Coordinates of C-alpha atoms and ligand atoms in Angstrom, one line a residue:
X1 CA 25.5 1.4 -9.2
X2 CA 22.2 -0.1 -9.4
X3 CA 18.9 1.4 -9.2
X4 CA 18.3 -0.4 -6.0
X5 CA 21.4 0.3 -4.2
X6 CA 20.9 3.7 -5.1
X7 CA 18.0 4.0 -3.5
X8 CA 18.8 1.9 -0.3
X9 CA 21.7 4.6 0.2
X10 CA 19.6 7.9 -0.4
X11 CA 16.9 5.7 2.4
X12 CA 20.0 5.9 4.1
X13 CA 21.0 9.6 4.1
X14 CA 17.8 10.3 4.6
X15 CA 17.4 8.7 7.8
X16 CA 20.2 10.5 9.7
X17 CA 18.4 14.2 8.0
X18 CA 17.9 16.6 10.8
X19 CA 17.7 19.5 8.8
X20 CA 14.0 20.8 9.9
X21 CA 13.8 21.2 14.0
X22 CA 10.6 20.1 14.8
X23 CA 11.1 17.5 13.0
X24 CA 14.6 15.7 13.9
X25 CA 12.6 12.8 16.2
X26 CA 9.9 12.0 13.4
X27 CA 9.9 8.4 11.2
X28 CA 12.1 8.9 8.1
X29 CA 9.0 7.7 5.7
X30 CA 11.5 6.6 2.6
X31 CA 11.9 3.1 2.6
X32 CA 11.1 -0.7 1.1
X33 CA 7.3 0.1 1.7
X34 CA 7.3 3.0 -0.3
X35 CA 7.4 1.1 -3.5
X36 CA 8.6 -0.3 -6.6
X37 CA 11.7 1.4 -7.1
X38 CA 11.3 0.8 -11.1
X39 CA 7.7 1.9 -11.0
X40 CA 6.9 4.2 -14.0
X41 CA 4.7 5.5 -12.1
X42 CA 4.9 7.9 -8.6
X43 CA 2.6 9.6 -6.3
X44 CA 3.6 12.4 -4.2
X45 CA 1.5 13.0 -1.3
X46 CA 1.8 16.1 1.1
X47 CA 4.1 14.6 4.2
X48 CA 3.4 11.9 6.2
X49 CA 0.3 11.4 8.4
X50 CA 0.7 11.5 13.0
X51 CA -1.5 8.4 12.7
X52 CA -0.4 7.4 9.5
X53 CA 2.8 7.3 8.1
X54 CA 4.7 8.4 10.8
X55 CA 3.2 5.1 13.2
X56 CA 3.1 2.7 10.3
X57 CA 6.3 3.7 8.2
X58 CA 4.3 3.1 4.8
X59 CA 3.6 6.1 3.0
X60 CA -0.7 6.8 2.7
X61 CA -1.1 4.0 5.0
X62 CA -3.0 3.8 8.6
X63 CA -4.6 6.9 8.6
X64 CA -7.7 8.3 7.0
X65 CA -5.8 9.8 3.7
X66 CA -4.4 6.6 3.5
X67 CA -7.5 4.6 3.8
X68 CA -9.1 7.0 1.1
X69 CA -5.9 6.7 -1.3
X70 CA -6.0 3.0 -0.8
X71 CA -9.7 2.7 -1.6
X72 CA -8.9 5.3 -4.5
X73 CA -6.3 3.2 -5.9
X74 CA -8.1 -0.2 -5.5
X75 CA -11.0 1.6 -7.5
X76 CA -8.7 2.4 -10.8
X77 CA -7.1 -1.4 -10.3
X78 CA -3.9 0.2 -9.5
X79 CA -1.7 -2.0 -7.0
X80 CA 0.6 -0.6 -4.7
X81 CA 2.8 -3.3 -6.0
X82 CA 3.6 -1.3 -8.7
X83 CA 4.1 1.9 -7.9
X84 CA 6.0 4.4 -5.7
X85 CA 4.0 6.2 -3.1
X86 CA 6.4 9.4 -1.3
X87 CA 5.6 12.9 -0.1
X88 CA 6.7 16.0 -0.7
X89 CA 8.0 16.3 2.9
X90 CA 9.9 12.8 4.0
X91 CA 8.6 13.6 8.3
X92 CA 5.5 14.5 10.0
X93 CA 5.0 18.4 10.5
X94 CA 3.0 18.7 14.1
X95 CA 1.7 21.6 15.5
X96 CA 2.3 22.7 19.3
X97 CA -0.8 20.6 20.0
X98 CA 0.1 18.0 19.1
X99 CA -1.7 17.9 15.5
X100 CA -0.1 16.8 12.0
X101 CA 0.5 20.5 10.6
X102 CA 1.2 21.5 6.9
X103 CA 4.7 21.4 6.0
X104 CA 6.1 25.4 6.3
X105 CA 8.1 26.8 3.3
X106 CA 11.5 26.2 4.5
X107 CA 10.9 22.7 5.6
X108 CA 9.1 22.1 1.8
X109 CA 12.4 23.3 0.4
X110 CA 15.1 21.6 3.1
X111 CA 13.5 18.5 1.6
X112 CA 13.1 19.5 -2.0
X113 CA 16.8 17.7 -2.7
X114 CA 15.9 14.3 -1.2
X115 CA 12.3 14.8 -3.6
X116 CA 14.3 16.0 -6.4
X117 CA 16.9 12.5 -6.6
X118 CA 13.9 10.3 -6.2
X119 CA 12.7 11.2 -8.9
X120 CA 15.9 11.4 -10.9
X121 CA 16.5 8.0 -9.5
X122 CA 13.2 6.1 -9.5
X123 CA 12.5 8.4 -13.6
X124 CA 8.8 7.3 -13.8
X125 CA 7.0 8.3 -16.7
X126 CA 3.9 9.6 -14.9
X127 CA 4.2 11.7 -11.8
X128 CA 1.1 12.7 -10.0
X129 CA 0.9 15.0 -7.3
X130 CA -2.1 14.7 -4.1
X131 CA -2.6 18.6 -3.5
X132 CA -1.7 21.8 -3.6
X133 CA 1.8 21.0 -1.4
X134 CA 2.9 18.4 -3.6
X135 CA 2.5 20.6 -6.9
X136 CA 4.0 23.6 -5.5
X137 CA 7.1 21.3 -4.1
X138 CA 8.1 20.1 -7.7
X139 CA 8.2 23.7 -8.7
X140 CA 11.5 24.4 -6.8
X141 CA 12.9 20.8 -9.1
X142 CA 11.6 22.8 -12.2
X143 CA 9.5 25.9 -12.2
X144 CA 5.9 25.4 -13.1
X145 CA 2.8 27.8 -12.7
X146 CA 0.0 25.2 -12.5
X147 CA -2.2 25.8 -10.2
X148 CA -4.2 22.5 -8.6
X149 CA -7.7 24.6 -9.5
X150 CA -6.9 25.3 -12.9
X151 CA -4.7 22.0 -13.8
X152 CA -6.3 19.2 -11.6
X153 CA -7.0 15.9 -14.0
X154 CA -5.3 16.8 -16.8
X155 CA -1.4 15.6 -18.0
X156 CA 0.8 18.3 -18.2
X157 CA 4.8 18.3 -19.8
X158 CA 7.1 18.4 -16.3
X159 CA 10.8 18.0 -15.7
X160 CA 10.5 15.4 -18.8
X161 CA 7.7 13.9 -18.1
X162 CA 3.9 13.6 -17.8
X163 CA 2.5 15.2 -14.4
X164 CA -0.9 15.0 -13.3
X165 CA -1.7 16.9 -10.6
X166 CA -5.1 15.9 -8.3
X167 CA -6.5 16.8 -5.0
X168 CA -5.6 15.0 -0.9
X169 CA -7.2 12.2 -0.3
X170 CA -7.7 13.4 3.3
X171 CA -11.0 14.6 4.2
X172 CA -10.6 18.4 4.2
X173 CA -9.7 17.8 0.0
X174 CA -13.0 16.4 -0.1
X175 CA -15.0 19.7 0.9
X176 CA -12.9 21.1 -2.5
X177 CA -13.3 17.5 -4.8
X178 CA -16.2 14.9 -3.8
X179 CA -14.5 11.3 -3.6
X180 CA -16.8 10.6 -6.6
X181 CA -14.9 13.3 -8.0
X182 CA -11.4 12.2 -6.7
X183 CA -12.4 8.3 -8.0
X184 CA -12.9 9.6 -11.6
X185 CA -9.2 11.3 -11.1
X186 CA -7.9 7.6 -10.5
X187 CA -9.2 6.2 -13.8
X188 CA -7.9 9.3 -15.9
X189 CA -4.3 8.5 -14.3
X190 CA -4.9 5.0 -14.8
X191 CA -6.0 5.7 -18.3
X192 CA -2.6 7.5 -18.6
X193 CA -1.1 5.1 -17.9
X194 CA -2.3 2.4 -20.2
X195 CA -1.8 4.9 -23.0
X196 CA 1.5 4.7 -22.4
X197 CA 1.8 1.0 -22.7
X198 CA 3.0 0.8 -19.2
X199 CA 3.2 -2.9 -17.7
X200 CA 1.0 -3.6 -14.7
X201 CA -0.3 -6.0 -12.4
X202 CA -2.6 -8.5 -14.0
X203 CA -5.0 -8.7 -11.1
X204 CA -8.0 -11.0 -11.4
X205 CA -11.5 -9.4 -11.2
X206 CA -9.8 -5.9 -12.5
X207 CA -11.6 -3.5 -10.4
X208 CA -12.1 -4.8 -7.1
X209 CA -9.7 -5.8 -4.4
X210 CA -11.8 -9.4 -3.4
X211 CA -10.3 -8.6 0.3
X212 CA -13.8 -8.1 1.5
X213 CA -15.4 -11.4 -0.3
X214 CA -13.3 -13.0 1.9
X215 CA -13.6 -11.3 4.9
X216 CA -17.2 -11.7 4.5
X217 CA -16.7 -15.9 4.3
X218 CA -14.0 -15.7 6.3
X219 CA -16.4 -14.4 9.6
X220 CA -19.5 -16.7 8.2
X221 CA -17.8 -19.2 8.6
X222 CA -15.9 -18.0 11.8
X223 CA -17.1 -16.0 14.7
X224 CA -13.4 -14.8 15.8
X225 CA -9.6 -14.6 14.2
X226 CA -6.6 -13.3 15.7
X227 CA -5.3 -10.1 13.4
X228 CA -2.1 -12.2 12.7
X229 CA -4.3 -15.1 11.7
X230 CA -6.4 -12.8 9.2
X231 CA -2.9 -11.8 7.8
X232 CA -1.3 -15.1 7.0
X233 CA -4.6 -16.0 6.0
X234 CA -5.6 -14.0 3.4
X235 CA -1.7 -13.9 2.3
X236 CA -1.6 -17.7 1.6
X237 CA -4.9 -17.5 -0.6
X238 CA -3.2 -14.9 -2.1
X239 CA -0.2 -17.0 -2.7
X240 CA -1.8 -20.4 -3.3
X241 CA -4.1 -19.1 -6.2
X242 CA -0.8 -16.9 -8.0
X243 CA 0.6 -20.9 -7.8
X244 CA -2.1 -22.3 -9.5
X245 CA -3.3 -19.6 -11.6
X246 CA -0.8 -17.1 -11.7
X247 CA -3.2 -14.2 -11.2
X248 CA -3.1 -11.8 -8.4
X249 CA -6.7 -12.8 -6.8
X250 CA -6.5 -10.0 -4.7
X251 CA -4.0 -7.7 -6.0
X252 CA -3.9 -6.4 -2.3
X253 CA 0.0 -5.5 -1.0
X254 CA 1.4 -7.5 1.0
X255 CA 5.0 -6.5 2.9
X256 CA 7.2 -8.7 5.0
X257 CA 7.5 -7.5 8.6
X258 CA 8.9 -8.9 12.1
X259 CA 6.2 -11.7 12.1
X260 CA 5.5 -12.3 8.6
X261 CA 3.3 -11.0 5.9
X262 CA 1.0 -8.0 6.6
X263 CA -1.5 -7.3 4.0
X264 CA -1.7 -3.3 3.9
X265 CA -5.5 -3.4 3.0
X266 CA -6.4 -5.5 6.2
X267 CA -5.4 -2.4 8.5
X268 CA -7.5 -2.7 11.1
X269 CA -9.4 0.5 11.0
X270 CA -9.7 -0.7 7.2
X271 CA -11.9 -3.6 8.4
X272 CA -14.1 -1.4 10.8
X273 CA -15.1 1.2 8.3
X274 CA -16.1 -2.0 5.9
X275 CA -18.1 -4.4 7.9
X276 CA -19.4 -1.9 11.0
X277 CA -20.5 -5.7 13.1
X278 CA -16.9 -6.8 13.5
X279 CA -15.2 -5.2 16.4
X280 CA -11.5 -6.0 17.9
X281 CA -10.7 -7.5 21.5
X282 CA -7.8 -8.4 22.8
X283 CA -6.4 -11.5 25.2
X284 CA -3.4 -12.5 26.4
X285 CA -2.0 -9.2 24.8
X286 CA -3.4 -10.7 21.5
X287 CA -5.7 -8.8 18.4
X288 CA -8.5 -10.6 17.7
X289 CA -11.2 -9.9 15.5
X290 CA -15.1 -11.0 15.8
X291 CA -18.2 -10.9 14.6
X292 CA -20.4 -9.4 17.4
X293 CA -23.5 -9.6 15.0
X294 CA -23.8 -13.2 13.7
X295 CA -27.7 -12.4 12.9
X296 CA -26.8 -9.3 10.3
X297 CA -24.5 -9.5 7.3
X298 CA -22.9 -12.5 7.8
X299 CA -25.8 -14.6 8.0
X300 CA -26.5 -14.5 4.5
X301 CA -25.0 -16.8 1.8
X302 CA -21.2 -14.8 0.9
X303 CA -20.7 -14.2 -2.5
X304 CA -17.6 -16.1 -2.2
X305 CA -20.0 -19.1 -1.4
X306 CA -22.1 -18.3 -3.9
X307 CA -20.1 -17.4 -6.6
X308 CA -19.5 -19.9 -9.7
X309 CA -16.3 -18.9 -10.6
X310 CA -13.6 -21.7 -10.4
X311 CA -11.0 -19.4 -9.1
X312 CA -13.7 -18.3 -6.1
X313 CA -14.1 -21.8 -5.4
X314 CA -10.7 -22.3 -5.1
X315 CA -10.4 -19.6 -2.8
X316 CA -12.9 -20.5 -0.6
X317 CA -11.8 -24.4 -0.6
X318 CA -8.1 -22.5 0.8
X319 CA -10.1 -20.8 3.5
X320 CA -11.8 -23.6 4.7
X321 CA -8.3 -25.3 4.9
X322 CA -6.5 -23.1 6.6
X323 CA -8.9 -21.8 9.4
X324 CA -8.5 -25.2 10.9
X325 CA -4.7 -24.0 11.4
X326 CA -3.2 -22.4 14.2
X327 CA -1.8 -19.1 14.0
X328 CA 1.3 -21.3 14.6
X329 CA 1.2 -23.2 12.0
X330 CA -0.2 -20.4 9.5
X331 CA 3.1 -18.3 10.7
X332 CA 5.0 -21.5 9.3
X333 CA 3.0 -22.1 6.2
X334 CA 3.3 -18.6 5.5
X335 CA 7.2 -18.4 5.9
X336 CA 7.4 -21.7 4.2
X337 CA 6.2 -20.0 0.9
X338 CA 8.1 -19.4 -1.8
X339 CA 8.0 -15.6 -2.2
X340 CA 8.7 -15.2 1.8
X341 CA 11.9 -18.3 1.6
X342 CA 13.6 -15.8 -1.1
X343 CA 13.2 -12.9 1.6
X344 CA 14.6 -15.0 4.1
X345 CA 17.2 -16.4 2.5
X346 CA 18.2 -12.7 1.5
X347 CA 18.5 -12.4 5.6
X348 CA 20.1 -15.3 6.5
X349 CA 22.9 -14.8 3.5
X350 CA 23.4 -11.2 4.3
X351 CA 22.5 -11.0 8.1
X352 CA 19.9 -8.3 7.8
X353 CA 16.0 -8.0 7.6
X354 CA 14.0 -6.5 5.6
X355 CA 11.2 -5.6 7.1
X356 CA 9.0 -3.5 5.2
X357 CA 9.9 -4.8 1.7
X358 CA 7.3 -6.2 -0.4
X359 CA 6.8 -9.4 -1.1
X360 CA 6.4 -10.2 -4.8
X361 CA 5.0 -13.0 -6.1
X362 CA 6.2 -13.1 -9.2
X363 CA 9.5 -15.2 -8.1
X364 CA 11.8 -14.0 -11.3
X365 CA 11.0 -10.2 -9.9
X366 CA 11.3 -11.1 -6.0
X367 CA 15.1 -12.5 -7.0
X368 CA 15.6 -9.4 -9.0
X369 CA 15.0 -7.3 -6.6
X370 CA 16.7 -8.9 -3.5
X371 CA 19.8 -10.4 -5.4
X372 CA 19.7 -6.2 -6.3
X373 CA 20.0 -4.8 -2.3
X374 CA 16.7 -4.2 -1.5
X375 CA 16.9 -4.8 2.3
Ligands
URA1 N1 0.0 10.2 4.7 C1 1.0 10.5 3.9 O1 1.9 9.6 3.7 N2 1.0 11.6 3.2 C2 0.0 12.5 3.3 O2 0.1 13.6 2.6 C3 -1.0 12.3 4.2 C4 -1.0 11.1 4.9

C-alpha cells in the first residue's frame, strides 16, 4: 500500500482512539494539514494547543506556539509545504480549569504507538523535537538519554536517523531560550537539512514570507476586506505569479477548506500582532478587516509600491486587479484555479472532501498526491 493510504488509514484509527479519559471528546490533530506525508523532514511538538490545534485542526497553528513556530519557520525559509508538523500527544491535555495541561506519563505512552508508525511511515531523514515532552516521548520508540539542556541544537544518531532536539515555541520556553536564541535553532536545522541535499521549496525572496508587503498595499490601497476576501486574495497572487514565474512568491501555506483556500499565515491574530492599526468587525455575521489608522503606517509609500522588482510589480498589478472583485467572484476565481480544479475533481470523482489538505502548486505533485488517497 502506498505511503498515502497508509497514512489516511492510521488518520483513521486514530480518530476513533479513546484510550486517555480526559481526553476521548478532544480533536484528533493527525490529518491532511499536518503535512507532507513524504517530507524528510518532521517536527514533533508537545500536544496540541486549547486555542490552537485543538480549534483549528492544524498542528502549531492558531495559538501563540503556533504563531511563534510559524514566524520561526518563516525565518529559516522553511515552508510548511514541505514538512510534517505532529506532537508527541495526538489531543489536547486540559486541566480541571479548563487550561491546556502537559501531557501525564501514561497518556505520553498510550500515544507513543500512533507516534512510533508515523514515523516508521512518513521515515524523514531529520526529526526534531520542540521540548523536553517531545524528546522524552521518542525515548519509549528507542531509548535515548539526551537531555533538551545538554543536547539542544545539535544532531544526534536516533532510531536511524538525525534528531535534533530544540526548545517550545510557546512562551514559557522562552524564559529558558530567547526567540533570538530559538531563531538561530531554525537555521542550524535548516542548515541540516541542506547538508543533506534535501529538496525544498524554491520560495522567491528566501527569507521572508512577503505576506506582510502585501498586507501593507493591500490596506493602502483599501480601508476594509472581508477575511475570506484577504484569503482568496493573497491565494491568487500566490497562484498567478507560480503561473508566470514558477516561484513560490510567498511560500506561505495554503490548505483547502469548506470555502476555499485559507492561507495559514493570515490567521487572524497573525495579522493583529503584525500591523497593531488593523482591527476586525463583523456585519451581517461577516469578518472584516480595516485599517482604523489611515494616518500611521499605511500612509506611507509600501514597499510593494516602491519596490523595483519585476515580480513585486507583478504582484501589486494582481492586487489592484482583484480588489475590484467581489468576494463572489474571488471565491470563483479562486476555485477556478488549477491547483484547487485538481482538488475538486478528486471530490467530485470520489464523493468526498478534503478539507484540510494542502494545496500544491506544483500541479505534477498536487496529481501525485490526490490520484494517491490524500482525502
Ligand atoms: N500546538 C501544538 O500543536 N503543539 C504544541 O505543542 C503546542 C501548540
Amino acid at each position: 500500500m502506498i505511503k498515502e493510504e497508509r497514512f489516511h488509514d492510521l488518520c483513521g484509527e486514530v480518530s476513533t482512539c479513546i484510550a486517555c479519559e480526559r481526553m476521548c471528546d478532544s480533536s484528533k490533530v493527525l490529518g491532511p494539514s499536518s503535512g507532507k506525508v513524504t517530507s524528510d523532514l518532521m517536527f514533533i511538538g508537545e500536544a496540541p494547543g486549547r486555542l490552537g490545534a485543538d480549534n483549528t485542526t492544524i498542528p502549531f497553528h492558531g495559538d501563540k506556539s503556533g504563531h511563534n513556530f510559524e514566524e520561526l519557520l518563516e525565518f529559516a525559509s522553511l515552508s510548511r509545504s514541505q514538512i510534517f508538523v505532529t506532537n508527541a500527544v495526538l489531543c489536547n491535555p486540559r486541566n480541571s480549569q479548563g487550561n491546556n495541561a502537559t501531557p501525564n506519563k501514561q497518556e505520553i505512552e498510550n500515544c507513543s504507538e500512533y507516534l512510533k508508525r508515523q514515523i516508521d511511515l512518513i521515515n524523514p531523514k531529520i526529526v526534531v523535537t520542540l521540548g523536553a515532552t517531545a524528546l522524552k516521548a521518542l525515548s519509549l520508540i528507542e531509548p535515548h538519554k539526551l537531555t533538551l539542556k545538554k543536547s539542544v541544537r545539535t544532531q544526534k544518531n536516533w532510531y536511524g536517523r538525525i534528531l535534533i532536539p530544540i526548545y517550545h515555541p510557546g512562551q514559557r520556553a522562552m524564559l529558558h531560550r530567547s526567540f533570538a536564541n530559538q531563531r538561530s535553532d531554525y537555521k542550524f536545522v535548516f542548515d541540516a537539512m541542506r547538508s543533506l541535499g534535501m529538496k525544498r521549496v524554491k520560495v522567491y525572496g528566501e527569507v521572508s514570507f512577503k505576506i506582510a508587503d502585501l498586507l501593507e498595499y493591500i490596506f493602502w490601497k483599501h480601508q476594509n476586506i472581508s477575511y475570506f476576501g484577504l484569503h482568496k486574495l493573497v491565494y491568487l497572487v500566490e497562484y498567478e505569479i507560480y503561473k508566470k514565474y514558477g516561484v513560490l512568491y510567498t511560500g506561505a501555506y495554503f490548505i483547502r477548506q469548506k470555502d476555499g483556500p485559507y492561507c495559514t499565515n493570515l490567521h487572524i491574530q497573525k495579522i493583529k500582532n503584525t500591523f497593531k492599526n488593523l482591527k476586525t468587525s463583523t456585519n451581517k455575521g461577516k469578518l472584516y478587516v480595516e485599517n482604523r489608522d489611515a494616518n500611521n503606517l499605511f500612509s506611507e509609500t509600501p514597499k510593494l509600491a516602491k519596490s523595483p522588482e519585476k515580480i513585486d510589480r507583478e504582484a501589486s498589478l494582481i492586487i489592484d486587479k482583484l480588489l475590484e472583485s467581489s468576494d463572489k467572484d474571488l471565491k470563483k476565481k479562486a476555485y477556478l484555479s488549477k491547483p484547487m480544479r485538481t482538488i475538486l475533481r478528486k471530490e467530485q470523482r470520489e464523493n468526498i472532501n478534503s478539507y484540510n489538505a494542502p494545496i500544491l502548486f506544483d500541479i505534477q505533485e498536487a496529481d501525485s498526491q490526490l490520484n494517491n488517497g490524500i482525502s
